[in-house]
Short mmCIF file of C-alpha atoms and ligand atoms in Angstrom, two decimals:
data_model
loop_
_atom_site.label_atom_id
_atom_site.label_comp_id
_atom_site.label_asym_id
_atom_site.label_seq_id
_atom_site.Cartn_x
_atom_site.Cartn_y
_atom_site.Cartn_z
CA UNK A 7 62.95 129.46 89.02
CA UNK A 8 64.28 126.26 89.87
CA UNK A 9 65.82 125.50 93.24
CA UNK A 10 69.17 124.54 93.37
CA UNK A 11 68.28 121.68 93.94
CA UNK A 12 65.56 120.72 91.39
CA UNK A 13 68.47 122.28 88.58
CA UNK A 14 70.46 119.58 90.03
CA UNK A 15 68.03 116.73 89.25
CA UNK A 16 67.19 118.15 86.09
CA UNK A 17 70.70 118.61 84.85
CA UNK A 18 71.93 115.28 85.96
CA UNK A 19 68.43 113.51 84.72
CA UNK A 20 69.53 115.30 80.87
CA UNK A 21 73.22 114.19 81.68
CA UNK A 22 72.24 110.39 82.06
CA UNK A 23 69.63 110.71 79.17
CA UNK A 24 72.69 112.29 76.37
CA UNK A 25 74.52 108.63 77.35
CA UNK A 26 77.02 110.17 79.88
CA UNK A 27 77.51 107.31 82.56
CA UNK A 28 77.92 109.35 85.87
CA UNK A 29 77.63 112.51 86.49
CA UNK A 30 78.47 114.76 89.85
CA UNK A 31 77.65 118.41 90.63
CA UNK A 32 80.31 120.82 92.51
CA UNK A 33 80.74 124.65 93.74
CA UNK A 34 82.86 127.04 91.78
CA UNK A 35 86.50 127.53 93.23
CA UNK A 36 90.18 127.29 93.08
CA UNK A 37 90.85 123.29 92.57
CA UNK A 38 92.10 121.43 95.64
CA UNK A 39 95.68 121.01 93.85
CA UNK A 40 96.83 123.86 92.48
CA UNK A 41 99.55 124.46 94.27
CA UNK A 42 100.33 120.65 93.29
CA UNK A 43 99.71 121.43 89.74
CA UNK A 44 102.14 124.51 89.99
CA UNK A 45 105.00 122.40 91.58
CA UNK A 46 104.55 119.95 89.08
CA UNK A 47 104.50 122.35 86.33
CA UNK A 48 107.78 124.14 87.70
CA UNK A 49 109.70 121.06 87.95
CA UNK A 50 109.74 120.23 84.47
CA UNK A 51 107.74 117.25 84.69
CA UNK A 52 105.23 118.57 82.07
CA UNK A 53 108.08 117.75 79.47
CA UNK A 54 107.63 119.78 75.91
CA UNK A 55 103.90 119.96 76.77
CA UNK A 56 104.30 123.92 77.11
CA UNK A 57 100.37 124.70 76.54
CA UNK A 58 99.73 123.75 80.26
CA UNK A 59 102.00 126.03 81.56
CA UNK A 60 100.83 129.23 79.44
CA UNK A 61 97.49 128.36 80.25
CA UNK A 62 98.69 128.06 83.98
CA UNK A 63 96.17 131.26 85.13
CA UNK A 64 93.48 130.10 83.66
CA UNK A 65 93.14 126.25 85.25
CA UNK A 66 94.63 127.85 88.41
CA UNK A 67 90.58 129.46 88.61
CA UNK A 68 87.90 128.17 86.37
CA UNK A 69 86.25 131.67 86.68
CA UNK A 70 88.88 133.05 84.22
CA UNK A 71 87.23 131.10 81.89
CA UNK A 72 83.65 132.13 82.75
CA UNK A 73 83.45 135.20 85.18
CA UNK A 74 80.63 134.52 87.86
CA UNK A 75 81.09 130.87 87.68
CA UNK A 76 79.16 128.65 90.58
CA UNK A 77 79.13 125.41 89.98
CA UNK A 78 80.88 122.43 88.11
CA UNK A 79 79.35 119.98 86.39
CA UNK A 80 81.36 116.65 85.98
CA UNK A 81 80.33 114.20 83.65
CA UNK A 82 82.20 110.22 82.57
CA UNK A 83 81.75 108.42 79.71
CA UNK A 84 83.05 104.90 79.72
CA UNK A 85 85.63 103.87 77.52
CA UNK A 86 86.35 100.43 78.70
CA UNK A 87 86.80 97.52 75.95
CA UNK A 88 86.71 93.90 76.37
CA UNK A 89 89.82 92.23 75.06
CA UNK A 90 90.74 93.10 71.58
CA UNK A 91 93.78 91.43 69.94
CA UNK A 92 93.57 93.37 66.71
CA UNK A 93 93.80 96.15 68.91
CA UNK A 94 96.96 95.13 71.05
CA UNK A 95 99.80 98.15 71.48
CA UNK A 96 96.96 100.62 70.80
CA UNK A 97 95.80 102.73 74.67
CA UNK A 98 91.60 101.50 74.92
CA UNK A 99 90.26 105.51 74.87
CA UNK A 100 91.85 105.49 71.24
CA UNK A 101 90.09 102.10 70.03
CA UNK A 102 86.72 104.62 68.30
CA UNK A 103 86.49 107.49 66.50
CA UNK A 104 88.27 110.57 68.27
CA UNK A 105 86.07 110.91 71.67
CA UNK A 106 86.90 114.80 71.41
CA UNK A 107 84.59 114.74 67.94
CA UNK A 108 81.67 112.15 69.19
CA UNK A 109 81.63 113.67 72.89
CA UNK A 110 81.72 117.08 72.36
CA UNK A 111 78.39 117.40 70.95
CA UNK A 112 76.41 115.58 73.92
CA UNK A 113 78.46 117.87 76.34
CA UNK A 114 77.29 120.70 74.88
CA UNK A 115 73.31 119.65 74.85
CA UNK A 116 74.05 119.66 78.73
CA UNK A 117 75.38 123.35 78.70
CA UNK A 118 73.06 124.07 76.57
CA UNK A 119 70.27 122.85 79.43
CA UNK A 120 71.32 124.05 82.33
CA UNK A 121 71.94 127.46 80.56
CA UNK A 122 68.34 127.18 79.49
CA UNK A 123 66.99 126.02 82.33
CA UNK A 124 68.90 127.96 85.12
CA UNK A 125 68.98 131.36 82.88
CA UNK A 126 72.80 131.08 83.04
CA UNK A 127 75.46 130.78 80.90
CA UNK A 128 77.47 128.22 80.76
CA UNK A 129 81.06 127.12 79.26
CA UNK A 130 81.76 123.29 78.52
CA UNK A 131 85.45 121.67 78.70
CA UNK A 132 86.83 118.75 76.92
CA UNK A 133 90.39 117.89 77.34
CA UNK A 134 91.51 120.34 75.40
CA UNK A 135 90.33 123.37 77.87
CA UNK A 136 92.35 125.46 80.36
CA UNK A 137 90.59 123.14 82.89
CA UNK A 138 92.41 121.13 85.59
CA UNK A 139 89.61 117.94 84.92
CA UNK A 140 90.28 115.48 86.81
CA UNK A 141 90.94 117.47 90.32
CA UNK A 142 87.45 119.52 89.57
CA UNK A 143 85.69 116.55 88.77
CA UNK A 144 87.28 115.03 91.95
CA UNK A 145 86.40 118.19 93.98
CA UNK A 146 82.63 117.68 92.30
CA UNK A 147 82.13 113.86 93.61
CA UNK A 148 82.70 112.19 90.11
CA UNK A 149 85.55 109.91 92.04
CA UNK A 150 88.69 109.92 93.54
CA UNK A 151 92.22 111.00 92.14
CA UNK A 152 93.89 107.61 92.45
CA UNK A 153 97.40 107.25 92.95
CA UNK A 154 98.05 106.27 89.27
CA UNK A 155 96.43 109.87 88.93
CA UNK A 156 93.71 108.64 87.41
CA UNK A 157 89.74 109.50 88.69
CA UNK A 158 88.32 106.39 89.46
CA UNK A 159 84.47 105.45 90.25
CA UNK A 160 83.54 102.34 91.98
CA UNK A 161 81.43 100.29 89.35
CA UNK A 162 82.84 102.33 86.42
CA UNK A 163 86.99 102.21 87.37
CA UNK A 164 88.53 104.57 85.45
CA UNK A 165 88.56 103.57 81.73
CA UNK A 166 86.57 107.22 81.05
CA UNK A 167 86.26 110.47 79.82
CA UNK A 168 85.55 113.65 81.94
CA UNK A 169 83.74 116.14 80.40
CA UNK A 170 83.06 119.63 82.23
CA UNK A 171 80.39 122.53 82.36
CA UNK A 172 81.33 125.47 84.47
CA UNK A 173 78.24 127.62 84.86
CA UNK A 174 77.07 130.68 86.57
CA UNK A 175 73.84 128.88 87.74
CA UNK A 176 73.71 127.56 91.53
CA UNK A 177 72.64 123.75 91.71
CA UNK A 178 72.98 121.55 94.63
CA UNK A 179 76.35 120.00 95.42
CA UNK A 180 77.71 116.96 95.85
CA UNK A 181 79.70 115.68 98.32
CA UNK A 182 83.61 114.55 97.30
CA UNK A 183 84.27 111.16 97.75
CA UNK A 184 86.95 109.60 99.51
CA UNK A 185 90.09 108.16 98.77
CA UNK A 186 89.65 104.21 98.50
CA UNK A 187 93.47 103.16 97.18
CA UNK A 188 94.27 102.19 100.87
CA UNK A 189 97.97 100.84 101.33
CA UNK A 190 97.77 99.58 97.49
CA UNK A 191 100.79 100.16 95.10
CA UNK A 192 99.59 98.05 92.31
CA UNK A 193 99.96 100.99 89.71
CA UNK A 194 103.34 102.32 90.65
CA UNK A 195 104.83 99.03 90.92
CA UNK A 196 103.87 98.24 87.41
CA UNK A 197 105.04 101.05 85.33
CA UNK A 198 107.64 99.92 83.02
CA UNK A 199 109.27 103.24 82.98
CA UNK A 200 109.03 103.87 86.36
CA UNK A 201 107.43 107.39 85.95
CA UNK A 202 105.69 108.07 89.30
CA UNK A 203 107.96 110.14 91.60
CA UNK A 204 105.46 109.28 93.92
CA UNK A 205 102.36 108.30 94.71
CA UNK A 206 99.79 110.38 92.62
CA UNK A 207 103.05 112.76 90.82
CA UNK A 208 103.81 111.34 87.34
CA UNK A 209 106.96 112.32 85.17
CA UNK A 210 104.96 112.76 82.08
CA UNK A 211 108.56 112.42 80.66
CA UNK A 212 109.14 108.78 81.53
CA UNK A 213 105.53 108.28 80.78
CA UNK A 214 104.74 106.43 77.79
CA UNK A 215 101.40 107.89 77.03
CA UNK A 216 103.34 111.10 76.62
CA UNK A 217 106.54 109.33 74.87
CA UNK A 218 104.15 107.49 72.26
CA UNK A 219 101.75 110.67 71.80
CA UNK A 220 102.99 114.07 72.68
CA UNK A 221 106.92 113.65 72.07
CA UNK A 222 108.13 114.72 68.83
CA UNK A 223 111.76 113.55 67.44
CA UNK A 224 113.47 110.27 69.14
CA UNK A 225 112.62 108.63 72.59
CA UNK A 226 115.60 108.42 74.41
CA UNK A 227 116.87 104.72 74.15
CA UNK A 228 116.33 103.73 78.16
CA UNK A 229 112.42 103.99 77.69
CA UNK A 230 112.66 101.42 74.34
CA UNK A 231 112.71 98.11 75.82
CA UNK A 232 109.79 99.55 78.52
CA UNK A 233 107.95 100.54 75.79
CA UNK A 234 107.35 96.66 75.02
CA UNK A 235 104.47 96.81 72.30
CA UNK A 236 103.00 99.91 73.17
CA UNK A 237 102.78 102.08 69.58
CA UNK A 238 100.24 104.61 70.97
CA UNK A 239 99.39 105.66 74.62
CA UNK A 240 99.39 103.21 77.67
CA UNK A 241 96.84 101.29 80.07
CA UNK A 242 99.66 99.50 82.17
CA UNK A 243 98.76 101.81 85.45
CA UNK A 244 95.16 101.14 84.72
CA UNK A 245 95.07 97.60 83.73
CA UNK A 246 96.69 96.73 87.21
CA UNK A 247 94.61 99.00 89.15
CA UNK A 248 91.99 96.35 91.44
CA UNK A 249 88.85 99.01 90.70
CA UNK A 250 89.01 98.02 86.70
CA UNK A 251 89.07 94.52 87.13
CA UNK A 252 85.31 94.65 87.31
CA UNK A 253 84.85 97.42 85.43
CA UNK A 254 81.70 97.83 82.68
CA UNK A 255 82.32 97.74 78.95
CA UNK A 256 81.22 100.78 77.17
CA UNK A 257 77.19 100.93 76.22
CA UNK A 258 78.34 102.25 72.82
CA UNK A 259 81.71 102.92 71.01
CA UNK A 260 81.93 104.47 67.62
CA UNK A 261 83.52 101.83 65.02
CA UNK A 262 87.11 102.20 64.19
CA UNK A 263 89.36 99.55 61.68
CA UNK A 264 92.42 98.74 63.93
CA UNK A 265 95.76 99.66 62.59
CA UNK A 266 97.52 97.96 60.34
CA UNK A 267 101.13 95.84 61.75
CA UNK A 268 103.83 97.93 62.88
CA UNK A 269 106.03 96.98 59.23
CA UNK A 270 103.17 98.69 57.59
CA UNK A 271 103.40 102.06 59.51
CA UNK A 272 106.84 102.47 59.48
CA UNK A 273 106.95 102.66 55.42
CA UNK A 274 103.57 104.58 55.50
CA UNK A 275 103.81 107.54 53.31
CA UNK A 276 102.03 111.01 54.05
CA UNK A 277 99.53 110.47 52.09
CA UNK A 278 98.42 107.05 53.67
CA UNK A 279 98.78 108.30 57.44
CA UNK A 280 96.20 111.26 57.15
CA UNK A 281 93.69 108.54 54.57
CA UNK A 282 94.42 106.11 57.27
CA UNK A 283 93.57 108.16 60.61
CA UNK A 284 91.00 110.82 59.62
CA UNK A 285 88.79 110.86 62.45
CA UNK A 286 91.50 108.85 64.83
CA UNK A 287 92.79 109.67 68.03
CA UNK A 288 95.97 107.68 66.72
CA UNK A 289 96.85 111.24 63.76
CA UNK A 290 98.02 113.03 67.16
CA UNK A 291 101.09 111.11 67.25
CA UNK A 292 101.48 112.38 63.61
CA UNK A 293 103.19 109.97 60.72
CA UNK A 294 106.74 110.74 62.33
CA UNK A 295 105.42 109.96 65.66
CA UNK A 296 103.76 106.30 64.95
CA UNK A 297 106.70 105.29 62.50
CA UNK A 298 108.93 106.21 65.71
CA UNK A 299 106.87 104.21 67.78
CA UNK A 300 106.04 100.83 65.57
CA UNK A 301 109.87 100.65 64.86
CA UNK A 302 110.68 100.59 68.70
CA UNK A 303 108.12 97.37 68.67
CA UNK A 304 109.38 95.67 65.88
CA UNK A 305 112.89 96.18 67.93
CA UNK A 306 111.59 94.89 70.69
CA UNK A 307 110.25 91.77 69.09
CA UNK A 308 113.58 91.11 67.26
CA UNK A 309 114.82 91.47 70.69
CA UNK A 310 112.53 89.01 72.30
CA UNK A 311 112.47 86.22 69.50
CA UNK A 312 115.66 86.03 68.05
C1 B12 B 1 98.50 116.82 79.81
C2 B12 B 1 97.49 115.29 79.81
C3 B12 B 1 98.63 113.99 80.15
C4 B12 B 1 99.68 113.76 80.11
C5 B12 B 1 99.65 114.14 81.56
C6 B12 B 1 99.51 113.23 82.92
C7 B12 B 1 99.66 113.25 83.85
N1 B12 B 1 99.06 112.67 84.72
O1 B12 B 1 99.42 114.34 84.43
C8 B12 B 1 99.96 112.68 79.75
C9 B12 B 1 100.32 112.56 77.77
C10 B12 B 1 100.59 111.76 80.14
C11 B12 B 1 98.50 111.88 79.81
C12 B12 B 1 98.53 110.65 79.65
C13 B12 B 1 97.12 109.92 80.07
N2 B12 B 1 95.67 110.45 80.24
CO1 B12 B 1 95.73 112.81 79.92
N3 B12 B 1 95.12 115.00 80.40
C14 B12 B 1 95.99 115.22 79.63
C15 B12 B 1 95.58 117.04 80.24
C16 B12 B 1 95.44 117.81 79.02
C17 B12 B 1 95.76 118.10 81.36
C18 B12 B 1 95.52 117.05 82.62
C19 B12 B 1 97.26 117.93 83.51
O2 B12 B 1 96.28 119.22 83.75
N4 B12 B 1 98.11 117.14 84.10
C20 B12 B 1 98.99 117.85 85.10
C21 B12 B 1 98.68 116.96 86.22
C22 B12 B 1 99.67 117.51 87.65
O3 B12 B 1 97.59 117.53 86.77
P1 B12 B 1 96.09 115.93 87.08
O4 B12 B 1 96.76 114.47 85.83
O5 B12 B 1 94.86 116.25 86.27
O6 B12 B 1 96.68 115.58 87.90
C23 B12 B 1 95.97 116.13 89.53
C24 B12 B 1 96.04 115.57 90.64
O7 B12 B 1 97.30 114.39 89.83
C25 B12 B 1 96.12 116.39 91.71
N5 B12 B 1 97.62 115.83 92.93
C26 B12 B 1 99.08 116.82 92.48
N6 B12 B 1 98.88 116.38 93.52
C27 B12 B 1 98.14 115.17 94.21
C28 B12 B 1 98.51 114.61 95.68
C29 B12 B 1 96.92 114.00 96.15
C30 B12 B 1 97.11 113.23 97.64
C31 B12 B 1 96.25 113.65 95.33
C32 B12 B 1 95.16 113.08 95.97
C33 B12 B 1 95.85 114.91 94.36
C34 B12 B 1 97.15 115.28 93.83
O8 B12 B 1 96.96 117.72 91.13
C35 B12 B 1 96.66 117.52 89.70
C36 B12 B 1 96.04 118.79 89.30
O9 B12 B 1 95.01 118.85 90.05
C37 B12 B 1 93.86 116.11 80.62
C38 B12 B 1 92.53 117.25 80.23
C39 B12 B 1 92.58 118.34 80.90
N7 B12 B 1 92.01 119.48 80.50
O10 B12 B 1 92.83 118.26 82.54
C40 B12 B 1 93.86 115.05 80.32
C41 B12 B 1 93.17 113.75 80.89
C42 B12 B 1 94.06 113.56 82.29
N8 B12 B 1 94.09 112.48 80.08
C43 B12 B 1 92.79 111.40 80.22
C44 B12 B 1 93.40 110.02 79.90
C45 B12 B 1 92.40 109.34 79.42
C46 B12 B 1 94.67 110.29 79.75
C47 B12 B 1 95.59 108.76 79.45
C48 B12 B 1 95.01 107.73 80.39
C49 B12 B 1 95.44 107.80 78.08
C50 B12 B 1 96.18 106.57 77.50
N9 B12 B 1 96.09 106.00 77.75
O11 B12 B 1 97.47 107.31 76.73
C51 B12 B 1 96.40 108.82 80.41
C52 B12 B 1 97.28 108.30 81.79
C53 B12 B 1 98.40 108.46 82.15
C54 B12 B 1 98.12 109.18 83.83
N10 B12 B 1 98.37 108.10 84.61
O12 B12 B 1 98.10 110.25 83.99
C55 B12 B 1 91.85 111.87 80.89
C56 B12 B 1 91.43 111.07 82.04
C57 B12 B 1 90.45 110.37 82.31
C58 B12 B 1 90.22 110.19 84.18
N11 B12 B 1 89.89 109.46 83.85
O13 B12 B 1 91.18 110.11 84.64
C59 B12 B 1 91.85 113.68 80.91
C60 B12 B 1 90.77 114.31 81.70
C61 B12 B 1 90.69 113.65 79.24
C62 B12 B 1 89.72 113.68 79.32
N12 B12 B 1 88.91 114.76 79.24
O14 B12 B 1 89.07 112.84 79.71
N13 B12 B 1 97.68 112.92 79.97
S1 SF4 B 2 96.52 100.56 91.44
FE1 SF4 B 2 96.00 100.71 93.41
S2 SF4 B 2 96.92 102.23 94.11
FE2 SF4 B 2 96.82 102.54 92.17
S3 SF4 B 2 95.29 103.84 91.77
FE3 SF4 B 2 94.63 101.34 91.71
S4 SF4 B 2 93.97 101.37 93.23
FE4 SF4 B 2 95.33 102.83 93.63
#
């Protein structure tokens, strides 16, 4: 049987071989900011993302998802992009094929590796599982949670996806990283909709990412002008972050075709939408949502260019 240190080494080598940009290991336990998460939910700041409250208990304790869970493996996959005018208005994470499809097989390969090496049970989580991924990844030392609530890693920035593997194996754990935001408040000051109530606290109901992707139905008038050119998601709080100034561009990105102009999105039929956005993250907004966002962008352009 491998020692906890040898197992950790083997998992880290395998993660890098699989193409992940960073990997860190933590001990299992309740997420350090579980109480903040509960306060956030109870204050209504999750908006209509009811699934977060419905899976509250599991999010507060990884052992609910994997009984006997002893260690947490956290990986980062960079999605940073160089300037791409043809993708204007689309958050960087959504400019390639859906990351759930491209990243999941690698995360499963890592899960299978640790299970086989340690004779353990393991479970992978990528976005949709009931796991507080940022909090567990921060506790493992993958990065620190910035005032804009994104996980930030020196030399990588915050434009990366987080993947988690929970395992019953005991692996040597890394130390958490100190918060290096310091006195900076660039993200809080730049948010077009003033969505941050305080550092580390986002009111999703005001966040352009939430409004343009998750929210169904009309968007309140007060947000139309601040939405500006954002068609799907928003990156403002990351664009202004000094830790992203020299963020390396992702080594591999699954190619994707940029979306048609807003004029065409407004008029798309259901069939055209399905055909055009198959395998794309943009399909999450649904045709109605994307058409709604496109209409707001067009109105904003008219407002600026009389
Ligand atoms: C719901 C959700 C959203 C919601 C709400 C986001 C939010 N900040 O709450 C919306 C739709 C707005 C959203 C937007 C985005 N999301 Co999102 N989202 C999620 C999801 C599914 C759950 C997050 C959650 O539980 N939110 C509730 C809040 C309270 O929890 P939290 O964000 O984890 O924040 C923790 C800290 O704030 C901390 N905390 C609270 N108080 C305090 C105080 C201090 C002092 C400290 C240090 C910490 C702290 O505790 C919280 C709970 O652990 C996760 C996947 C997952 N399963 O975790 C992806 C995830 C967080 N999203 C991700 C991404 C990429 C994005 C976007 C960048 C996409 C985009 N460009 O449009 C934006 C970023 C906006 C932002 N500033 O957060 C990545 C994050 C990658 C990273 N490097 O951080 C994740 C992890 C998906 C993934 N697997 O890669 N998202
Ligand atoms: S912009 Fe400044 S305060 Fe905000 S996350 Fe980045 S370093 Fe932290």
